[in-house]
Short mmCIF file of C-alpha atoms in Angstrom, two decimals:
data_model
loop_
_atom_site.label_atom_id
_atom_site.label_comp_id
_atom_site.label_asym_id
_atom_site.label_seq_id
_atom_site.Cartn_x
_atom_site.Cartn_y
_atom_site.Cartn_z
CA MET H 1 4.19 -26.68 -40.89
CA ASP H 2 1.04 -28.70 -41.84
CA GLN H 3 1.58 -27.74 -45.50
CA LYS H 4 5.20 -29.02 -45.38
CA ALA H 5 4.20 -32.19 -43.81
CA GLU H 6 1.53 -32.84 -46.34
CA ILE H 7 4.02 -32.31 -49.25
CA LEU H 8 6.50 -34.66 -47.78
CA MET H 9 3.97 -37.41 -46.82
CA ARG H 10 2.59 -37.43 -50.39
CA HIS H 11 6.04 -37.59 -52.00
CA PHE H 12 7.78 -40.09 -49.84
CA ARG H 13 5.08 -42.22 -48.57
CA ASP H 14 2.44 -42.21 -51.45
CA GLY H 15 4.93 -41.69 -54.32
CA ASP H 16 3.14 -38.66 -55.80
CA SER H 17 5.05 -36.43 -58.24
CA GLN H 18 5.89 -32.91 -57.49
CA ARG H 19 3.64 -31.82 -60.42
CA LYS H 20 0.66 -33.77 -58.90
CA ILE H 21 1.28 -32.46 -55.44
CA SER H 22 1.42 -28.87 -56.75
CA ASP H 23 -1.83 -29.21 -58.67
CA ASP H 24 -3.73 -30.96 -55.73
CA LEU H 25 -2.73 -28.65 -53.06
CA LYS H 26 -2.60 -25.51 -55.10
CA ILE H 27 0.99 -24.71 -54.12
CA SER H 28 3.75 -23.34 -56.33
CA ARG H 29 5.89 -26.23 -57.80
CA THR H 30 8.96 -24.19 -56.69
CA THR H 31 7.81 -24.50 -53.07
CA VAL H 32 7.14 -28.23 -53.45
CA ARG H 33 10.54 -28.69 -55.08
CA LYS H 34 12.25 -26.69 -52.31
CA TYR H 35 10.76 -28.81 -49.48
CA ILE H 36 11.43 -32.14 -51.05
CA GLY H 37 15.09 -31.06 -52.24
CA GLU H 38 15.86 -30.01 -48.67
CA VAL H 39 14.86 -33.21 -47.10
CA ASN H 40 16.54 -35.36 -49.74
CA ALA H 41 19.71 -33.53 -49.02
CA LYS H 42 19.39 -34.28 -45.32
CA PHE H 43 18.77 -37.92 -45.95
CA LYS H 44 21.85 -38.10 -48.15
CA GLU H 45 23.86 -36.54 -45.35
CA LEU H 46 22.55 -39.18 -42.93
CA ASP H 47 23.58 -42.01 -45.44
CA GLN H 48 27.08 -40.59 -45.69
CA LEU H 49 27.33 -40.70 -41.72
CA GLY H 50 26.70 -44.43 -41.90
CA HIS H 51 25.26 -46.49 -39.11
CA ASN H 52 27.71 -45.49 -36.36
CA GLU H 53 25.23 -43.83 -34.19
CA GLU H 54 27.57 -43.50 -31.23
CA LYS H 55 30.20 -41.80 -33.30
CA HIS H 56 27.97 -39.29 -35.17
CA ARG H 57 25.18 -39.04 -32.55
CA GLU H 58 25.08 -35.20 -32.41
CA GLN H 59 25.09 -34.72 -36.10
CA ILE H 60 22.49 -37.35 -36.54
CA LEU H 61 20.26 -35.70 -34.07
CA LEU H 62 20.81 -32.25 -35.59
CA LEU H 63 19.77 -33.54 -39.09
CA ILE H 64 16.76 -35.32 -37.72
CA GLU H 65 15.65 -32.02 -36.03
CA GLU H 66 16.17 -30.11 -39.30
CA ILE H 67 14.10 -32.59 -41.24
CA ALA H 68 11.12 -32.35 -38.77
CA SER H 69 11.48 -28.65 -38.34
CA LYS H 70 9.04 -25.92 -39.57
CA PRO H 71 9.97 -24.16 -42.79
CA LYS H 72 12.26 -21.15 -42.57
CA TYR H 73 12.22 -18.02 -44.69
CA ASP H 74 15.22 -15.97 -45.34
CA THR H 75 14.11 -12.36 -44.82
CA SER H 76 17.61 -10.87 -44.40
CA SER H 77 17.89 -9.76 -48.12
CA ARG H 78 14.48 -8.16 -48.23
CA THR H 79 14.37 -4.35 -48.61
CA LYS H 80 12.87 -2.27 -45.65
CA LEU H 81 10.26 -0.40 -47.72
CA LYS H 82 9.24 1.97 -44.96
CA LEU H 83 11.74 1.49 -42.12
CA THR H 84 14.34 3.98 -43.64
CA GLU H 85 17.59 5.02 -42.11
CA ASP H 86 16.13 8.42 -41.25
CA ILE H 87 13.37 6.63 -39.24
CA ILE H 88 15.78 4.44 -37.36
CA GLU H 89 17.94 7.40 -36.31
CA GLU H 90 14.78 9.13 -35.01
CA ILE H 91 13.92 5.96 -33.00
CA LYS H 92 17.39 5.70 -31.60
CA SER H 93 17.22 9.43 -30.53
CA MET H 94 14.07 8.82 -28.60
CA LEU H 95 15.25 5.66 -26.94
CA LEU H 96 18.36 7.58 -25.87
CA SER H 97 16.04 10.19 -24.15
CA ASN H 98 14.47 7.18 -22.36
CA GLU H 99 17.83 6.10 -21.20
CA ASN H 100 18.64 9.65 -19.81
CA ASN H 101 15.33 9.89 -17.98
CA ARG H 102 15.78 6.43 -16.53
CA ALA H 103 19.33 7.39 -15.26
CA LEU H 104 17.67 10.43 -13.46
CA GLY H 105 15.07 8.30 -11.80
CA ARG H 106 12.21 9.59 -14.00
CA HIS H 107 10.67 6.16 -14.53
CA LYS H 108 7.30 7.59 -15.03
CA GLN H 109 8.41 9.85 -17.81
CA LEU H 110 9.52 7.18 -20.39
CA MET H 111 8.18 7.13 -23.83
CA LYS H 112 6.36 3.82 -24.70
CA ASN H 113 6.37 2.41 -28.17
CA THR H 114 2.98 3.98 -28.90
CA ASP H 115 4.51 7.43 -28.01
CA ILE H 116 7.59 6.87 -30.32
CA HIS H 117 5.10 5.87 -33.12
CA GLU H 118 3.03 8.99 -32.61
CA LYS H 119 5.99 11.31 -32.66
CA LEU H 120 7.32 9.74 -36.01
CA LEU H 121 3.80 10.38 -37.53
CA GLU H 122 3.85 13.94 -36.29
CA LYS H 123 7.22 14.40 -38.12
CA GLY H 124 5.66 13.24 -41.29
CA TYR H 125 7.02 9.80 -41.47
CA ASP H 126 4.79 6.92 -42.94
CA ILE H 127 5.37 4.03 -40.75
CA GLY H 128 3.27 1.37 -39.02
CA TYR H 129 3.04 0.78 -35.28
CA THR H 130 3.90 -3.00 -35.73
CA THR H 131 7.06 -1.99 -37.60
CA VAL H 132 8.19 0.36 -34.95
CA CYS H 133 7.52 -2.34 -32.26
CA ASN H 134 9.40 -5.05 -34.17
CA TYR H 135 12.46 -2.89 -34.75
CA ILE H 136 12.78 -1.94 -31.05
CA ARG H 137 12.19 -5.46 -29.98
CA ASP H 138 14.90 -6.87 -32.23
CA ASN H 139 17.41 -4.30 -31.84
CA HIS H 140 17.11 -2.53 -28.43
CA ASN H 141 15.08 -4.67 -26.09
CA THR H 142 17.59 -6.82 -24.10
CA LYS H 143 16.22 -8.98 -21.34
CA GLU H 144 17.80 -8.44 -18.00
CA ALA H 145 19.72 -11.26 -16.47
CA TYR H 146 19.48 -11.94 -12.74
CA VAL H 147 22.15 -13.39 -10.40
CA ARG H 148 20.94 -15.78 -7.88
CA GLN H 149 21.87 -14.76 -4.33
CA GLU H 150 23.03 -16.89 -1.55
CA TYR H 151 23.26 -15.45 2.03
CA GLN H 152 25.37 -16.41 4.96
CA LEU H 153 23.91 -16.91 8.46
CA GLY H 154 23.60 -13.59 10.27
CA GLU H 155 24.48 -11.61 7.21
CA THR H 156 21.59 -9.43 5.84
CA MET H 157 18.18 -7.90 6.72
CA GLU H 158 15.91 -5.85 4.41
CA PHE H 159 13.66 -3.04 5.00
CA ASP H 160 10.63 -1.67 3.15
CA TRP H 161 7.23 0.11 3.52
CA GLY H 162 3.93 -0.93 2.21
CA GLU H 163 0.31 0.46 2.50
CA VAL H 164 -2.44 -1.48 4.50
CA LYS H 165 -6.05 -0.21 4.37
CA LEU H 166 -8.04 -1.03 7.51
CA THR H 167 -11.29 0.03 9.13
CA ILE H 168 -10.42 1.36 12.64
CA GLY H 169 -13.40 2.34 14.93
CA GLY H 170 -15.71 2.38 11.99
CA LYS H 171 -13.50 4.53 9.73
CA MET H 172 -11.59 3.51 6.61
CA LEU H 173 -8.00 4.48 7.04
CA THR H 174 -4.67 3.87 5.36
CA PHE H 175 -1.63 2.78 7.33
CA GLN H 176 1.95 2.33 6.58
CA MET H 177 3.30 -1.07 7.35
CA GLY H 178 7.07 -1.22 8.05
CA LEU H 179 8.68 -4.58 7.42
CA MET H 180 12.03 -6.04 8.09
CA THR H 181 12.82 -9.42 6.56
CA THR H 182 15.87 -11.60 6.99
CA ALA H 183 17.50 -12.62 3.64
CA LYS H 184 18.50 -16.04 4.80
CA GLY H 185 15.28 -17.49 6.01
CA SER H 186 12.60 -14.69 5.16
CA HIS H 187 11.69 -14.20 8.83
CA HIS H 188 9.26 -11.21 8.99
CA ASN H 189 8.90 -8.59 11.64
CA ALA H 190 6.33 -5.89 10.92
CA HIS H 191 4.35 -2.97 12.54
CA LEU H 192 1.50 -0.57 11.51
CA TYR H 193 2.25 3.09 11.74
CA HIS H 194 0.30 6.29 10.78
CA ASN H 195 3.10 7.46 8.42
CA GLN H 196 6.59 6.87 7.21
CA LYS H 197 8.23 9.53 9.33
CA MET H 198 11.72 9.00 10.86
CA GLU H 199 10.61 8.00 14.27
CA ASN H 200 8.57 5.12 12.86
CA PHE H 201 11.55 4.06 10.60
CA LEU H 202 13.89 4.06 13.65
CA ASP H 203 11.25 2.33 15.85
CA LEU H 204 10.86 -0.70 13.56
CA HIS H 205 14.57 -1.24 13.55
CA VAL H 206 14.64 -1.28 17.29
CA LYS H 207 11.70 -3.73 17.54
CA SER H 208 13.23 -6.06 14.97
CA PHE H 209 16.66 -6.10 16.58
CA ASN H 210 15.06 -6.95 19.92
CA GLU H 211 12.89 -9.61 18.29
CA ALA H 212 15.93 -11.19 16.66
CA ALA H 213 17.93 -10.83 19.89
CA GLY H 214 20.79 -9.51 17.90
CA ILE H 215 21.75 -7.39 14.81
CA HIS H 216 22.39 -8.63 11.27
CA ARG H 217 25.55 -7.36 9.83
CA GLU H 218 23.99 -5.50 6.86
CA VAL H 219 20.68 -3.83 6.35
CA VAL H 220 19.39 -3.23 2.74
CA TYR H 221 17.26 -0.29 1.82
CA ASP H 222 15.72 1.23 -1.35
CA ASN H 223 15.96 5.00 -2.08
CA MET H 224 13.47 6.01 0.70
CA LYS H 225 13.98 9.47 2.07
CA GLN H 226 14.34 8.09 5.73
CA ALA H 227 17.57 6.30 4.59
CA VAL H 228 18.94 8.34 1.62
CA LYS H 229 19.73 11.99 2.29
CA LYS H 230 20.86 12.77 -1.26
CA PHE H 231 22.31 11.39 -4.37
CA VAL H 232 25.92 11.93 -5.04
CA GLY H 233 26.46 11.29 -8.76
CA ARG H 234 24.45 8.80 -10.70
CA ASN H 235 24.73 5.79 -8.37
CA GLU H 236 26.25 6.95 -5.09
CA LYS H 237 23.96 7.89 -2.09
CA GLU H 238 24.51 9.71 1.06
CA ALA H 239 22.77 8.25 4.06
CA THR H 240 20.61 10.43 6.42
CA ASP H 241 22.10 11.47 9.70
CA ASP H 242 19.61 9.35 11.66
CA LEU H 243 20.62 6.27 9.65
CA VAL H 244 24.32 6.84 10.28
CA LYS H 245 23.68 7.37 13.95
CA LEU H 246 21.65 4.10 14.14
CA SER H 247 24.24 1.99 12.30
CA MET H 248 27.01 3.55 14.37
CA TYR H 249 25.20 2.48 17.72
CA TYR H 250 24.27 -1.02 16.51
CA GLY H 251 27.34 -1.66 14.39
CA PHE H 252 25.53 -2.79 11.07
CA LYS H 253 26.49 -1.70 7.62
CA TYR H 254 23.84 -0.23 5.38
CA ARG H 255 23.43 -0.75 1.54
CA PHE H 256 21.16 0.83 -1.01
CA CYS H 257 19.48 -0.65 -3.93
CA ASN H 258 20.01 0.82 -7.57
CA VAL H 259 17.17 3.04 -8.71
CA ALA H 260 14.04 1.08 -9.46
CA LYS H 261 15.62 -2.11 -8.58
CA GLY H 262 13.39 -3.47 -5.91
CA ASN H 263 14.52 -7.01 -6.84
CA GLU H 264 17.84 -6.28 -5.20
CA LYS H 265 15.92 -6.67 -1.97
CA GLY H 266 13.47 -9.19 -3.20
CA HIS H 267 12.75 -10.86 0.07
CA VAL H 268 11.12 -7.86 1.63
CA GLU H 269 9.67 -6.65 -1.66
CA ARG H 270 7.73 -9.96 -1.86
CA GLY H 271 7.20 -9.97 1.99
CA ILE H 272 5.02 -6.85 1.82
CA GLU H 273 2.47 -8.48 -0.49
CA PHE H 274 2.80 -11.73 1.36
CA VAL H 275 2.21 -10.35 5.00
CA ARG H 276 -0.45 -7.96 3.79
CA ARG H 277 -2.39 -10.77 2.16
CA LYS H 278 -1.77 -13.43 4.72
CA VAL H 279 -2.68 -11.22 7.65
CA PHE H 280 -5.37 -8.77 6.55
CA SER H 281 -7.19 -10.47 3.68
CA GLY H 282 -9.61 -12.18 6.09
CA LYS H 283 -9.82 -9.69 8.91
CA SER H 284 -9.48 -5.91 8.39
CA GLU H 285 -11.76 -4.25 10.92
CA PHE H 286 -10.48 -3.33 14.51
CA ASP H 287 -11.55 -1.00 17.23
CA THR H 288 -8.08 0.54 17.60
CA LEU H 289 -4.70 0.51 15.78
CA GLU H 290 -3.19 -1.13 18.82
CA GLU H 291 -5.63 -4.01 18.44
CA ALA H 292 -4.56 -4.30 14.76
CA ASN H 293 -0.89 -4.45 15.76
CA GLN H 294 -1.51 -7.18 18.25
CA PHE H 295 -3.34 -9.17 15.54
CA LEU H 296 -0.42 -8.53 13.16
CA LYS H 297 2.04 -9.67 15.72
CA LEU H 298 0.06 -12.84 16.49
CA GLN H 299 -0.31 -13.80 12.90
CA LEU H 300 3.37 -13.20 12.06
CA ARG H 301 4.33 -15.50 14.88
CA LYS H 302 2.26 -18.19 13.12
CA LEU H 303 3.74 -17.39 9.66
CA ASN H 304 7.28 -17.44 10.98
CA GLY H 305 6.63 -20.72 12.69
CA ARG H 306 5.37 -22.49 9.51
CA LYS H 307 7.73 -25.00 7.83
CA ARG H 308 8.64 -24.26 4.24
CA ASN H 309 9.71 -26.74 1.57
CA TRP H 310 12.24 -24.25 0.14
CA LEU H 311 13.81 -24.03 3.49
CA GLY H 312 14.34 -27.71 3.67
CA ASN H 313 11.25 -28.32 5.68
CA GLU H 314 12.35 -25.73 8.32
CA SER H 315 10.56 -22.63 9.37
CA PRO H 316 11.78 -18.97 9.13
CA LYS H 317 11.92 -19.05 13.08
CA ASP H 318 14.25 -22.16 12.80
CA VAL H 319 16.58 -20.46 10.50
CA LEU H 320 16.62 -17.30 12.69
CA ASP H 321 17.44 -19.49 15.69
CA LYS H 322 20.44 -20.74 13.60
CA GLU H 323 21.52 -17.14 12.82
CA ARG H 324 21.49 -16.06 16.37
CA PRO H 325 25.23 -17.12 17.11
CA TYR H 326 26.30 -15.19 14.14
CA LEU H 327 24.51 -11.93 14.91
CA LEU H 328 26.12 -8.92 16.40
CA PRO H 329 25.41 -8.62 20.21
CA LEU H 330 22.07 -6.88 21.05
CA LYS H 331 22.36 -3.51 22.82
CA PRO H 332 19.94 -1.50 24.96
CA SER H 333 17.17 0.02 22.81
CA TYR H 334 18.11 2.96 20.82
CA ASP H 335 16.04 6.18 21.46
CA SER H 336 13.87 6.03 18.27
CA SER H 337 12.52 9.65 18.60
CA ARG H 338 12.71 12.32 15.89
CA ARG H 339 13.92 15.36 17.52
CA THR H 340 13.25 18.92 16.92
CA GLU H 341 13.26 22.42 18.57
CA SER H 342 10.17 24.64 18.74
CA ARG H 343 9.29 28.01 20.02
CA VAL H 344 6.36 28.28 22.52
CA ASN H 345 3.74 30.78 21.15
CA LYS H 346 1.53 33.26 23.06
CA TYR H 347 -1.06 30.43 23.66
CA SER H 348 1.74 28.48 25.37
CA VAL H 349 1.64 25.60 22.75
CA ILE H 350 4.15 24.43 20.26
CA ASN H 351 3.37 23.22 16.67
CA ILE H 352 4.19 19.62 15.78
CA ASP H 353 3.09 18.11 12.45
CA GLN H 354 0.14 20.63 12.13
CA ASN H 355 -1.06 20.01 15.72
CA LYS H 356 -0.61 22.21 18.91
CA TYR H 357 0.64 20.75 22.14
CA SER H 358 0.63 22.69 25.43
CA VAL H 359 3.45 23.42 27.77
CA PRO H 360 3.64 25.25 31.02
CA ASP H 361 2.61 28.91 30.52
CA TYR H 362 5.91 30.27 32.05
CA LEU H 363 7.72 29.17 28.81
CA VAL H 364 5.87 31.50 26.43
CA GLY H 365 8.42 32.83 23.95
CA LYS H 366 11.10 30.20 24.98
CA PHE H 367 12.56 27.42 22.77
CA VAL H 368 11.93 23.86 23.84
CA LYS H 369 13.40 20.57 22.65
CA VAL H 370 10.97 17.93 21.35
CA LYS H 371 11.26 14.20 21.21
CA ILE H 372 8.61 12.76 18.72
CA TYR H 373 7.96 9.07 19.25
CA PRO H 374 5.47 7.00 17.19
CA GLU H 375 2.68 7.30 19.83
CA GLU H 376 3.65 10.10 22.20
CA ILE H 377 5.55 13.50 22.38
CA LYS H 378 7.95 14.50 25.16
CA ILE H 379 8.95 18.09 25.63
CA TYR H 380 12.09 19.33 27.44
CA TYR H 381 13.46 22.62 28.61
CA LYS H 382 16.97 22.86 29.98
CA GLU H 383 17.32 19.14 29.91
CA SER H 384 14.21 18.68 32.19
CA LYS H 385 11.06 17.17 30.88
CA ILE H 386 8.27 19.56 31.30
CA ALA H 387 5.33 18.05 29.30
CA GLU H 388 4.23 14.75 27.80
CA HIS H 389 1.24 14.30 25.39
CA ILE H 390 -0.42 11.38 23.65
CA ARG H 391 0.32 12.08 19.92
CA SER H 392 -2.65 13.12 17.66
CA PHE H 393 -2.58 12.07 13.87
CA GLN H 394 -5.42 14.56 12.89
CA ASN H 395 -4.72 17.97 11.55
CA HIS H 396 -5.07 21.30 13.36
CA LYS H 397 -5.96 19.71 16.71
CA TRP H 398 -5.17 21.30 20.10
CA ILE H 399 -3.95 19.03 22.68
CA ILE H 400 -4.04 20.84 25.97
CA ASP H 401 -3.17 19.82 29.56
CA ILE H 402 -5.04 22.51 31.60
CA ASN H 403 -2.43 22.23 34.39
CA HIS H 404 -0.04 23.99 32.10
CA PHE H 405 -2.10 27.13 32.42
CA ILE H 406 -2.66 27.31 36.18
CA HIS H 407 -0.64 30.55 36.66
CA THR H 408 -2.44 32.24 33.98
CA LEU H 409 -5.94 31.12 35.01
CA LYS H 410 -5.39 32.36 38.43
CA LYS H 411 -4.93 35.74 37.07
CA LYS H 412 -7.79 35.33 34.41
CA PRO H 413 -10.28 32.93 36.11
CA GLY H 414 -12.90 33.88 33.73
CA ALA H 415 -11.08 32.41 30.83
CA LEU H 416 -11.58 28.98 32.43
CA HIS H 417 -15.06 28.13 31.41
CA SER H 418 -14.63 28.32 27.58
CA SER H 419 -10.97 27.26 27.45
CA VAL H 420 -9.89 24.41 25.25
CA GLY H 421 -8.19 22.84 28.32
CA ARG H 422 -11.44 22.60 30.25
CA HIS H 423 -13.08 20.89 27.46
CA GLN H 424 -10.35 18.21 27.34
CA LEU H 425 -10.68 17.26 30.99
CA SER H 426 -11.78 13.75 31.86
CA PRO H 427 -15.61 13.32 31.95
CA GLU H 428 -15.57 13.04 35.81
CA LEU H 429 -13.83 16.48 36.22
CA GLN H 430 -16.09 17.86 33.63
CA GLU H 431 -19.17 16.82 35.65
CA THR H 432 -17.57 18.15 38.87
CA TYR H 433 -17.05 21.56 37.20
CA GLN H 434 -20.41 21.79 35.86
CA ARG H 435 -22.10 20.65 39.08
CA TYR H 436 -20.08 22.58 41.71
CA TYR H 437 -17.78 25.07 40.23
CA THR H 438 -19.49 27.00 37.23
CA ASN H 439 -19.87 30.09 39.49
CA ASN H 440 -16.47 29.62 41.40
CA PRO H 441 -13.75 29.08 38.78
CA ARG H 442 -10.97 30.21 41.16
CA ASP H 443 -11.82 27.19 43.53
CA PHE H 444 -11.71 24.84 40.52
CA ILE H 445 -8.28 26.19 39.54
CA GLU H 446 -7.10 25.26 43.12
CA LEU H 447 -8.79 21.92 42.74
CA LEU H 448 -6.61 21.37 39.68
CA GLU H 449 -3.49 22.18 41.51
CA LEU H 450 -4.59 19.66 44.08
CA ILE H 451 -5.02 17.02 41.30
CA LYS H 452 -1.61 17.85 39.99
CA GLU H 453 -0.08 17.42 43.50
CA LYS H 454 -1.98 14.12 44.33
CA ASP H 455 -4.03 12.43 41.53
CA THR H 456 -7.50 12.37 39.99
CA ASN H 457 -8.71 9.31 41.82
CA THR H 458 -7.77 10.68 45.26
CA VAL H 459 -9.70 13.90 44.58
CA LEU H 460 -12.77 12.13 43.21
CA SER H 461 -12.82 9.79 46.25
CA ALA H 462 -12.91 12.80 48.47
CA ILE H 463 -15.75 14.32 46.51
CA THR H 464 -17.73 11.18 46.70
CA GLU H 465 -17.28 11.10 50.55
CA LEU H 466 -18.56 14.67 50.77
CA LYS H 467 -21.55 14.05 48.47
CA THR H 468 -22.76 11.26 50.92
CA ILE H 469 -23.03 13.70 53.60
CA LYS H 470 -24.45 16.71 51.71
CA GLU H 471 -23.95 18.02 48.21
CA SER H 472 -23.34 21.62 49.36
CA LEU H 473 -20.20 20.32 51.30
CA VAL H 474 -18.24 19.85 47.97
CA THR H 475 -15.72 22.69 47.99
CA THR H 476 -12.03 22.71 47.46
CA ASP H 477 -11.37 23.41 51.09
CA ASN H 478 -13.30 20.57 52.36
CA ILE H 479 -11.75 18.26 49.77
CA LYS H 480 -8.37 19.24 50.98
CA ASN H 481 -9.43 18.64 54.62
CA ILE H 482 -10.41 15.07 53.65
CA ILE H 483 -7.21 14.32 51.75
CA TYR H 484 -4.79 15.88 54.29
CA LYS H 485 -6.92 14.68 57.21
CA LEU H 486 -6.98 18.12 58.75
CA PRO H 487 -9.56 19.31 61.55
CA ARG H 488 -12.67 19.87 59.77
CA GLU H 489 -14.52 22.56 61.72
CA ASP H 490 -16.90 23.35 58.90
CA LEU H 491 -17.60 19.62 58.47
CA ARG H 492 -18.30 19.25 62.23
CA ILE H 493 -20.76 22.01 62.27
CA LYS H 494 -22.41 20.67 59.20
CA ARG H 495 -22.57 17.31 60.76
CA GLU H 496 -24.23 18.71 63.89
CA ASP H 497 -26.75 20.24 61.56
CA VAL H 498 -27.32 17.06 59.87
CA GLU H 499 -27.72 15.21 63.20
CA ILE H 500 -30.24 17.80 64.47
CA PHE H 501 -32.28 17.22 61.24
CA GLU H 502 -32.15 13.35 61.63
CA SER H 503 -33.13 13.63 65.40
CA SER H 504 -36.20 15.87 64.57
CA THR H 505 -37.12 13.56 61.80
CA LYS H 506 -37.05 10.62 64.03
CA GLN H 507 -39.31 12.36 66.68
CA ILE H 508 -41.87 13.17 64.05
CA GLN H 509 -41.90 9.64 62.85
CA GLU H 510 -42.45 8.37 66.36
CA LEU H 511 -45.46 10.79 66.76
CA ASN H 512 -46.91 9.62 63.54
CA ASN H 513 -46.58 5.98 64.57
CA LEU H 514 -48.23 6.76 67.93
CA PHE H 515 -51.14 8.65 66.18
CA ASN H 516 -51.64 5.72 63.81
CA LEU H 517 -51.76 3.23 66.69
CA GLU H 518 -54.36 5.45 68.62
CA SER H 519 -56.45 5.72 65.57
CA MET H 520 -56.55 1.99 65.03
CA GLY H 521 -57.56 1.40 68.71
CA ARG H 522 -60.62 3.72 68.43
CA TYR H 523 -61.61 2.12 65.16
CA GLU H 524 -61.47 -1.39 66.74
CA ASN H 525 -63.56 -0.27 69.74
#
């Protein structure tokens, strides 16, 4: 462009001949003649249009642009020296293979340009990498067009998962953040979970619907396994049973994105990065996951209440408030549990997600129904709840309620001392066992039955009352007597013993005092 400008300036402004320009600039006279000839032709066209700028404005502007444009080179007639028809066919074949893999969802198995170039070289073709890239760019790379979406009030909500890395109780852990975002105003509702299992998928829906005080008419998902049961053909998907039940209960429609088209739910796609960065970039250490979720909830309340220019200086919360009259009516919270059936093994436990949970020992060999919630597990037999546990997210852990083994321990009291259940008792009961029951496990088993009937605090209070009298009085029978306020003969006898001891001690003290007084009198005389 600079060369063209120099030629034209020297010819039209300075009046230099084409020969002189060619000699001074060391440029072919043909090139000089070409540039000057093109511009002269354009000026002649302008003269022919006359001075009626209004009438010929578009043509005049076009000619002016062409005069001031950079030089163009016609390469259409050039012969492709190395990019032969055979090479082109090979490239087309490999690009077709890419399309087939893309259709099957194998997006990580696509050949890049460098792979295509290497395969051509392996087949003996002499071709440069740049030539391959230029051919693919010019003939096969079409830019995707996007259609701007406009959503109605109460119409659409989007769901997605995203990883969040936090330090909980001093340990670096990775959690799954479920996020539901409204398409109309990008109102975010999120919660941290240990994994992406179905109970957490369902739980976030319930939380989000309750937060919105209604249900959007459509929820959009990508091809996550909690939503898509299987592919039916190239584009059709079959929803999971749990999603179908959830949608039937709340009345919303579900829609799935095309494969690898996260932009089709762009609000929640961007929302994952936005929420993760805004909430946890400054603070990422917490004592418990519950504390982290409370922090997340507080920060989301602030983000959703912040006014945005692109929302016409309204906040996502303001837009959600406008949506509420258009939402489907809210219903009582859906049971978000994942349900399964399990057989009780000989240790009276069931296996859930690589962990063992105890059930009453009379159910050994029986099948029980299990409801798995995000933080707890409930176990049923013949429609009656027979056990409940706090859920463990470690692997190969035994979560035992020793009360489930009372009948077995009565028959085998010696098994109590080393049992897993005893080691999982509260610290207070652990101390009680070690202090008063190590040689009398049968009595401790009766004590556990008493705790199950009453409660731990009532039993511990009775133990404290007995300890103030005398440590040796701490027995299961005496604890029962205190709790049920029964006649306490043993205690009365023991109390008399204590009173005799206290009376004797008092008399000895009085004699000592008298002895001291007399000694002092003799000393003074």
